[in-house]
Amino acid sequence: MVGLQSPKHLARLDERPIDMAAGEILCFVGLRNEATLLPKLLDHYRGLGVDRFFFLDNGSTDGTRELILEQADSHCFHTEGSHFAENIDPPRWINTLMNVFGTGHWCLSIDADELLVYPDFERVDLHRLCDYLDATGSEAVIGSMIDMYADGPLAECSYDGKIPLIEASPYFDPEPGWLRARDGLYPPQQMFGGVRERVFWHGRFKQTFPPCLSKVPIVRWERGRHYHVAQHTISKVRFSELRVALLHFKFVWGFRQKSASSLSENTQLKEKTLEERAAYMEALERNPKLSLRNHRSVRYHDAAQLVDLGWMKTSDRYAEFVANAVGPRQGTAT
């Protein structure tokens, strides 16, 4: 069975049987030294309805691999080398894992610091969401990446895993990023901007665009399908009318150290990525007390808030599906 074989260049570390049932929802995660965030990631995605995890560990030294190997619903693959240089454009390692193990399944592809939310996720699990996607002929869902941050100096942010991530970094910029049409790409519009543009970018770099906030985190995978640049673009798919969000906890802990190490350890980084990492370090050097929160920052509440702000999208068809599946929202007239 192909599912029992480790893809070329990726060493499988666990010995659990990969005997997936039809309809299992799979989650693929590439990570390095994320032992602090991993328990919260597992709790969140198990709560949404993920059945099985495939982790690609890139040389962790903080106990990440050992923690993964303790999880009964998780498989762990390992590779050395430069994660950023080899797994962004295109993300070959994740593409390989998804083609070997994800074909025929609804799959999530996320980073360890991203928590997926979607319209009515508090009441609708992933299996019901994917039933809706199947019923409407969709193959993928576009996501908006929302950078979350704390109230206080960025350099002093710390996290020990004892409280929910959303309590540690509850704030975000309310205005969605700006959209730019990109002919021939999927998705055909990409979102840029957000708090990283507001605080770090200032339009002063040679690269035209600030960080891309569009991703494709939910895909019904078929063999030969592939991501192009991280999970920001993908081969041709039919997108749902829904839009989901990824709460991005990039700034929750160790931001200065991670930015510095990514510059020193990844000599093959592309120019735009180098400029972005350098911008973070320069801003913190100019202002060691730099805070991302300003007078317009808002605290995260729920999925409905993100729909109202425009970060996520729903539809009348989906609202009807949800009402039929789980009943009307509390307080809604029937």
Short mmCIF file of C-alpha atoms in Angstrom, two decimals:
data_model
loop_
_atom_site.label_atom_id
_atom_site.label_comp_id
_atom_site.label_asym_id
_atom_site.label_seq_id
_atom_site.Cartn_x
_atom_site.Cartn_y
_atom_site.Cartn_z
CA MET A 1 0.00 0.00 0.00
CA VAL A 2 1.49 3.33 -1.06
CA GLY A 3 0.30 4.93 2.16
CA LEU A 4 2.74 2.79 4.14
CA GLN A 5 5.76 4.04 2.22
CA SER A 6 7.69 7.13 3.20
CA PRO A 7 7.97 9.63 0.33
CA LYS A 8 11.42 10.01 -1.17
CA HIS A 9 13.73 12.29 0.85
CA LEU A 10 11.32 12.32 3.83
CA ALA A 11 12.11 9.97 6.72
CA ARG A 12 9.06 8.66 8.53
CA LEU A 13 9.54 8.53 12.29
CA ASP A 14 6.34 6.90 13.54
CA GLU A 15 5.27 3.29 13.01
CA ARG A 16 1.51 3.69 13.26
CA PRO A 17 -0.54 2.11 10.48
CA ILE A 18 -1.92 4.58 7.96
CA ASP A 19 -5.22 2.83 7.35
CA MET A 20 -7.39 5.81 6.53
CA ALA A 21 -11.13 5.44 6.18
CA ALA A 22 -13.03 7.18 3.43
CA GLY A 23 -14.16 10.60 4.60
CA GLU A 24 -11.33 11.24 7.03
CA ILE A 25 -10.30 14.88 7.18
CA LEU A 26 -6.53 15.28 7.18
CA CYS A 27 -4.33 18.10 8.41
CA PHE A 28 -0.82 18.66 7.02
CA VAL A 29 1.61 20.82 8.98
CA GLY A 30 5.21 21.79 8.31
CA LEU A 31 6.97 22.97 11.45
CA ARG A 32 10.24 23.51 13.29
CA ASN A 33 10.67 24.01 17.04
CA GLU A 34 6.99 24.57 17.85
CA ALA A 35 6.63 22.45 21.00
CA THR A 36 5.07 25.41 22.83
CA LEU A 37 2.32 25.95 20.25
CA LEU A 38 1.72 22.33 19.26
CA PRO A 39 -0.69 21.33 22.09
CA LYS A 40 -2.97 24.28 21.32
CA LEU A 41 -2.83 23.50 17.60
CA LEU A 42 -3.86 19.89 18.25
CA ASP A 43 -6.67 20.92 20.60
CA HIS A 44 -8.07 23.42 18.10
CA TYR A 45 -8.06 21.18 15.05
CA ARG A 46 -9.29 18.11 16.90
CA GLY A 47 -12.13 20.27 18.15
CA LEU A 48 -12.98 21.25 14.58
CA GLY A 49 -13.08 17.61 13.50
CA VAL A 50 -9.67 16.74 12.02
CA ASP A 51 -9.26 12.96 12.03
CA ARG A 52 -5.55 12.59 11.32
CA PHE A 53 -2.43 14.77 11.27
CA PHE A 54 0.65 14.55 9.06
CA PHE A 55 3.54 16.55 10.47
CA LEU A 56 6.68 17.41 8.54
CA ASP A 57 9.35 18.28 11.08
CA ASN A 58 12.33 20.23 9.81
CA GLY A 59 15.09 19.56 12.32
CA SER A 60 13.36 20.51 15.57
CA THR A 61 15.51 20.51 18.70
CA ASP A 62 12.94 21.55 21.34
CA GLY A 63 10.97 18.31 21.75
CA THR A 64 8.50 18.93 18.91
CA ARG A 65 9.14 15.55 17.29
CA GLU A 66 8.89 13.71 20.58
CA LEU A 67 5.55 15.38 21.32
CA ILE A 68 4.19 14.46 17.88
CA LEU A 69 5.23 10.84 18.35
CA GLU A 70 3.11 10.68 21.51
CA GLN A 71 -0.08 11.52 19.58
CA ALA A 72 -2.20 8.53 18.53
CA ASP A 73 -3.76 10.42 15.61
CA SER A 74 -0.51 11.82 14.19
CA HIS A 75 2.20 10.73 11.76
CA CYS A 76 5.62 12.33 11.77
CA PHE A 77 8.02 12.79 8.87
CA HIS A 78 11.42 14.37 9.16
CA THR A 79 13.81 16.21 6.90
CA GLU A 80 16.92 18.27 7.38
CA GLY A 81 17.92 21.26 5.30
CA SER A 82 16.69 24.83 4.99
CA HIS A 83 12.94 24.87 5.52
CA PHE A 84 12.38 28.35 4.07
CA ALA A 85 14.66 27.88 1.08
CA GLU A 86 13.31 24.49 0.03
CA ASN A 87 9.68 24.49 1.10
CA ILE A 88 8.15 27.76 -0.09
CA ASP A 89 8.41 28.18 -3.85
CA PRO A 90 7.11 25.56 -4.43
CA PRO A 91 6.46 23.71 -1.14
CA ARG A 92 7.76 20.38 -2.47
CA TRP A 93 7.72 18.52 0.82
CA ILE A 94 4.10 19.29 1.67
CA ASN A 95 3.02 18.71 -1.94
CA THR A 96 4.67 15.29 -1.80
CA LEU A 97 2.99 14.30 1.45
CA MET A 98 -0.40 15.47 0.24
CA ASN A 99 -0.11 13.65 -3.08
CA VAL A 100 0.88 10.40 -1.35
CA PHE A 101 -1.54 10.50 1.57
CA GLY A 102 -4.15 13.17 0.87
CA THR A 103 -5.56 12.12 -2.50
CA GLY A 104 -9.33 11.73 -2.32
CA HIS A 105 -9.62 13.47 1.06
CA TRP A 106 -10.51 16.92 2.24
CA CYS A 107 -7.23 18.29 3.56
CA LEU A 108 -6.07 21.25 5.60
CA SER A 109 -2.60 22.64 4.98
CA ILE A 110 -1.50 25.05 7.68
CA ASP A 111 1.45 26.40 9.61
CA ALA A 112 1.87 25.65 13.30
CA ASP A 113 1.01 29.25 14.26
CA GLU A 114 -2.29 29.34 12.32
CA LEU A 115 -5.75 28.52 13.70
CA LEU A 116 -8.46 28.04 11.08
CA VAL A 117 -11.87 29.61 11.64
CA TYR A 118 -14.81 29.76 9.22
CA PRO A 119 -18.40 31.03 9.19
CA ASP A 120 -20.32 29.38 12.05
CA PHE A 121 -17.35 27.20 13.02
CA GLU A 122 -18.60 27.39 16.61
CA ARG A 123 -21.61 25.27 15.56
CA VAL A 124 -20.51 23.50 12.37
CA ASP A 125 -17.65 21.01 12.43
CA LEU A 126 -15.33 20.35 9.51
CA HIS A 127 -17.22 17.24 8.41
CA ARG A 128 -20.41 19.25 7.95
CA LEU A 129 -18.50 22.06 6.26
CA CYS A 130 -16.95 19.59 3.83
CA ASP A 131 -20.37 18.03 3.19
CA TYR A 132 -21.48 21.49 2.12
CA LEU A 133 -18.44 21.95 -0.10
CA ASP A 134 -19.07 18.59 -1.76
CA ALA A 135 -22.75 19.39 -2.27
CA THR A 136 -21.90 22.68 -3.97
CA GLY A 137 -19.19 21.26 -6.22
CA SER A 138 -16.36 23.12 -4.53
CA GLU A 139 -12.78 21.84 -4.44
CA ALA A 140 -11.10 24.47 -2.27
CA VAL A 141 -11.69 27.46 -0.01
CA ILE A 142 -9.74 30.72 0.06
CA GLY A 143 -8.57 31.96 3.44
CA SER A 144 -7.59 35.38 4.81
CA MET A 145 -4.58 35.41 7.11
CA ILE A 146 -5.19 37.70 10.10
CA ASP A 147 -2.12 38.66 12.12
CA MET A 148 -2.97 38.55 15.82
CA TYR A 149 -1.03 40.49 18.44
CA ALA A 150 -0.90 41.36 22.12
CA ASP A 151 -1.23 44.63 24.01
CA GLY A 152 2.34 45.54 24.83
CA PRO A 153 5.86 45.74 23.41
CA LEU A 154 6.42 43.17 20.70
CA ALA A 155 9.90 42.29 21.94
CA GLU A 156 8.50 41.42 25.37
CA CYS A 157 5.78 39.03 24.20
CA SER A 158 6.07 35.59 25.77
CA TYR A 159 3.92 32.47 25.74
CA ASP A 160 4.14 29.33 27.85
CA GLY A 161 1.19 27.43 26.40
CA LYS A 162 -0.91 27.64 29.56
CA ILE A 163 -3.65 29.88 28.16
CA PRO A 164 -5.43 29.88 24.79
CA LEU A 165 -3.55 31.63 22.02
CA ILE A 166 -6.48 33.96 21.45
CA GLU A 167 -6.14 35.18 25.05
CA ALA A 168 -2.41 35.74 24.71
CA SER A 169 -2.76 37.69 21.43
CA PRO A 170 -6.37 38.84 21.14
CA TYR A 171 -6.02 41.93 18.91
CA PHE A 172 -5.97 42.45 15.15
CA ASP A 173 -6.37 45.20 12.57
CA PRO A 174 -10.08 45.36 11.62
CA GLU A 175 -9.63 46.41 8.00
CA PRO A 176 -9.07 43.51 5.58
CA GLY A 177 -6.09 43.75 3.30
CA TRP A 178 -6.38 45.13 -0.21
CA LEU A 179 -7.00 42.87 -3.21
CA ARG A 180 -5.08 42.64 -6.46
CA ALA A 181 -6.16 40.61 -9.48
CA ARG A 182 -3.55 38.11 -10.66
CA ASP A 183 -4.50 36.63 -14.04
CA GLY A 184 -3.78 32.95 -14.41
CA LEU A 185 -3.34 32.33 -10.69
CA TYR A 186 -5.58 30.46 -8.27
CA PRO A 187 -6.99 32.27 -6.42
CA PRO A 188 -7.36 34.97 -9.11
CA GLN A 189 -7.25 37.72 -6.48
CA GLN A 190 -4.66 37.95 -3.75
CA MET A 191 -4.90 39.93 -0.52
CA PHE A 192 -1.99 42.04 0.72
CA GLY A 193 -1.38 44.37 3.64
CA GLY A 194 -2.49 44.01 7.23
CA VAL A 195 -0.57 44.98 10.34
CA ARG A 196 2.78 43.96 8.84
CA GLU A 197 2.34 46.50 6.06
CA ARG A 198 1.18 49.14 8.55
CA VAL A 199 4.08 48.72 10.96
CA PHE A 200 7.02 47.33 9.01
CA TRP A 201 6.67 47.82 5.28
CA HIS A 202 6.34 51.55 4.58
CA GLY A 203 6.74 50.93 0.83
CA ARG A 204 10.50 51.30 1.10
CA PHE A 205 11.64 47.94 -0.23
CA LYS A 206 12.46 46.94 -3.80
CA GLN A 207 9.85 44.19 -3.80
CA THR A 208 6.51 45.59 -4.96
CA PHE A 209 4.11 43.97 -2.53
CA PRO A 210 3.94 43.60 1.25
CA PRO A 211 3.19 40.16 2.75
CA CYS A 212 0.45 38.18 1.01
CA LEU A 213 -2.54 37.47 3.26
CA SER A 214 -4.37 35.05 0.95
CA LYS A 215 -4.02 31.31 1.42
CA VAL A 216 -5.79 28.16 0.30
CA PRO A 217 -5.97 26.15 3.54
CA ILE A 218 -8.84 23.79 2.63
CA VAL A 219 -8.57 21.58 -0.46
CA ARG A 220 -10.13 18.36 -1.67
CA TRP A 221 -6.86 16.86 -2.80
CA GLU A 222 -6.40 14.98 -6.06
CA ARG A 223 -3.20 13.41 -7.31
CA GLY A 224 -1.15 15.91 -9.28
CA ARG A 225 -2.65 18.90 -7.51
CA HIS A 226 0.01 21.16 -6.06
CA TYR A 227 0.66 24.40 -4.24
CA HIS A 228 2.87 26.92 -6.02
CA VAL A 229 4.12 29.42 -3.43
CA ALA A 230 3.68 28.13 0.12
CA GLN A 231 -0.11 27.78 0.45
CA HIS A 232 -0.78 31.16 -1.18
CA THR A 233 -1.47 29.83 -4.70
CA ILE A 234 -2.48 26.44 -6.04
CA SER A 235 -3.07 24.62 -9.31
CA LYS A 236 -6.47 25.07 -10.93
CA VAL A 237 -9.41 24.35 -8.60
CA ARG A 238 -13.07 25.33 -8.20
CA PHE A 239 -13.33 27.69 -5.25
CA SER A 240 -16.25 27.91 -2.86
CA GLU A 241 -18.10 31.18 -2.46
CA LEU A 242 -17.16 31.03 1.23
CA ARG A 243 -14.04 32.66 2.59
CA VAL A 244 -12.43 31.42 5.79
CA ALA A 245 -9.71 32.92 7.99
CA LEU A 246 -6.44 31.84 9.55
CA LEU A 247 -5.74 33.51 12.88
CA HIS A 248 -1.99 33.96 12.57
CA PHE A 249 -0.02 33.99 15.83
CA LYS A 250 3.33 34.98 14.34
CA PHE A 251 3.90 37.52 17.09
CA VAL A 252 2.89 35.47 20.10
CA TRP A 253 6.39 34.61 21.37
CA GLY A 254 10.05 34.69 20.41
CA PHE A 255 9.45 36.94 17.42
CA ARG A 256 12.81 38.70 17.59
CA GLN A 257 14.71 35.43 18.03
CA LYS A 258 12.86 33.68 15.20
CA SER A 259 13.41 36.58 12.81
CA ALA A 260 17.11 36.70 13.62
CA SER A 261 17.59 32.94 13.30
CA SER A 262 15.75 32.78 9.99
CA LEU A 263 18.16 35.36 8.60
CA SER A 264 21.27 33.59 9.87
CA GLU A 265 20.25 29.97 9.18
CA ASN A 266 18.65 30.27 5.74
CA THR A 267 21.23 31.57 3.30
CA GLN A 268 19.05 30.70 0.29
CA LEU A 269 16.14 32.93 1.26
CA LYS A 270 14.68 34.86 -1.66
CA GLU A 271 15.09 38.62 -1.72
CA LYS A 272 11.53 39.45 -0.66
CA THR A 273 11.74 37.13 2.34
CA LEU A 274 15.11 38.56 3.31
CA GLU A 275 13.70 42.09 3.12
CA GLU A 276 10.71 41.13 5.25
CA ARG A 277 12.84 39.52 7.99
CA ALA A 278 15.28 42.45 7.90
CA ALA A 279 12.38 44.90 8.24
CA TYR A 280 11.27 43.21 11.46
CA MET A 281 14.75 43.41 12.97
CA GLU A 282 15.30 47.03 11.90
CA ALA A 283 11.97 48.15 13.38
CA LEU A 284 12.74 46.51 16.72
CA GLU A 285 16.21 48.04 16.77
CA ARG A 286 14.78 51.52 16.12
CA ASN A 287 12.12 51.11 18.79
CA PRO A 288 12.66 48.31 21.34
CA LYS A 289 9.25 49.13 22.86
CA LEU A 290 7.42 48.81 19.53
CA SER A 291 3.80 47.70 19.96
CA LEU A 292 1.52 46.56 17.15
CA ARG A 293 -1.65 47.71 18.90
CA ASN A 294 -3.01 51.15 18.02
CA HIS A 295 -6.26 53.07 18.44
CA ARG A 296 -7.98 51.09 15.68
CA SER A 297 -7.07 47.62 16.92
CA VAL A 298 -10.01 45.40 17.88
CA ARG A 299 -10.30 42.33 20.09
CA TYR A 300 -11.34 39.06 18.48
CA HIS A 301 -14.79 37.80 19.45
CA ASP A 302 -16.17 35.22 17.04
CA ALA A 303 -16.73 34.15 13.45
CA ALA A 304 -19.65 36.51 12.93
CA GLN A 305 -17.38 39.46 13.75
CA LEU A 306 -14.94 38.44 10.99
CA VAL A 307 -17.80 38.12 8.50
CA ASP A 308 -19.10 41.57 9.44
CA LEU A 309 -15.63 43.10 9.01
CA GLY A 310 -15.13 41.46 5.62
CA TRP A 311 -12.29 39.12 6.54
CA MET A 312 -14.57 36.12 5.93
CA LYS A 313 -17.49 35.56 3.56
CA THR A 314 -20.66 33.55 3.92
CA SER A 315 -23.73 33.16 1.69
CA ASP A 316 -27.47 32.69 1.94
CA ARG A 317 -27.03 29.15 0.64
CA TYR A 318 -24.56 28.32 3.38
CA ALA A 319 -26.73 29.98 6.04
CA GLU A 320 -29.64 27.80 4.94
CA PHE A 321 -27.42 24.71 5.06
CA VAL A 322 -26.29 25.56 8.59
CA ALA A 323 -29.84 26.21 9.78
CA ASN A 324 -30.99 22.86 8.40
CA ALA A 325 -27.98 21.03 9.84
CA VAL A 326 -27.79 22.47 13.35
CA GLY A 327 -30.76 24.78 13.71
CA PRO A 328 -31.03 28.57 13.70
CA ARG A 329 -28.52 30.66 15.59
CA GLN A 330 -29.60 31.42 19.15
CA GLY A 331 -31.68 34.57 19.24
CA THR A 332 -32.67 34.32 15.56
CA ALA A 333 -36.37 34.37 14.77
CA THR A 334 -37.76 31.23 13.10
#
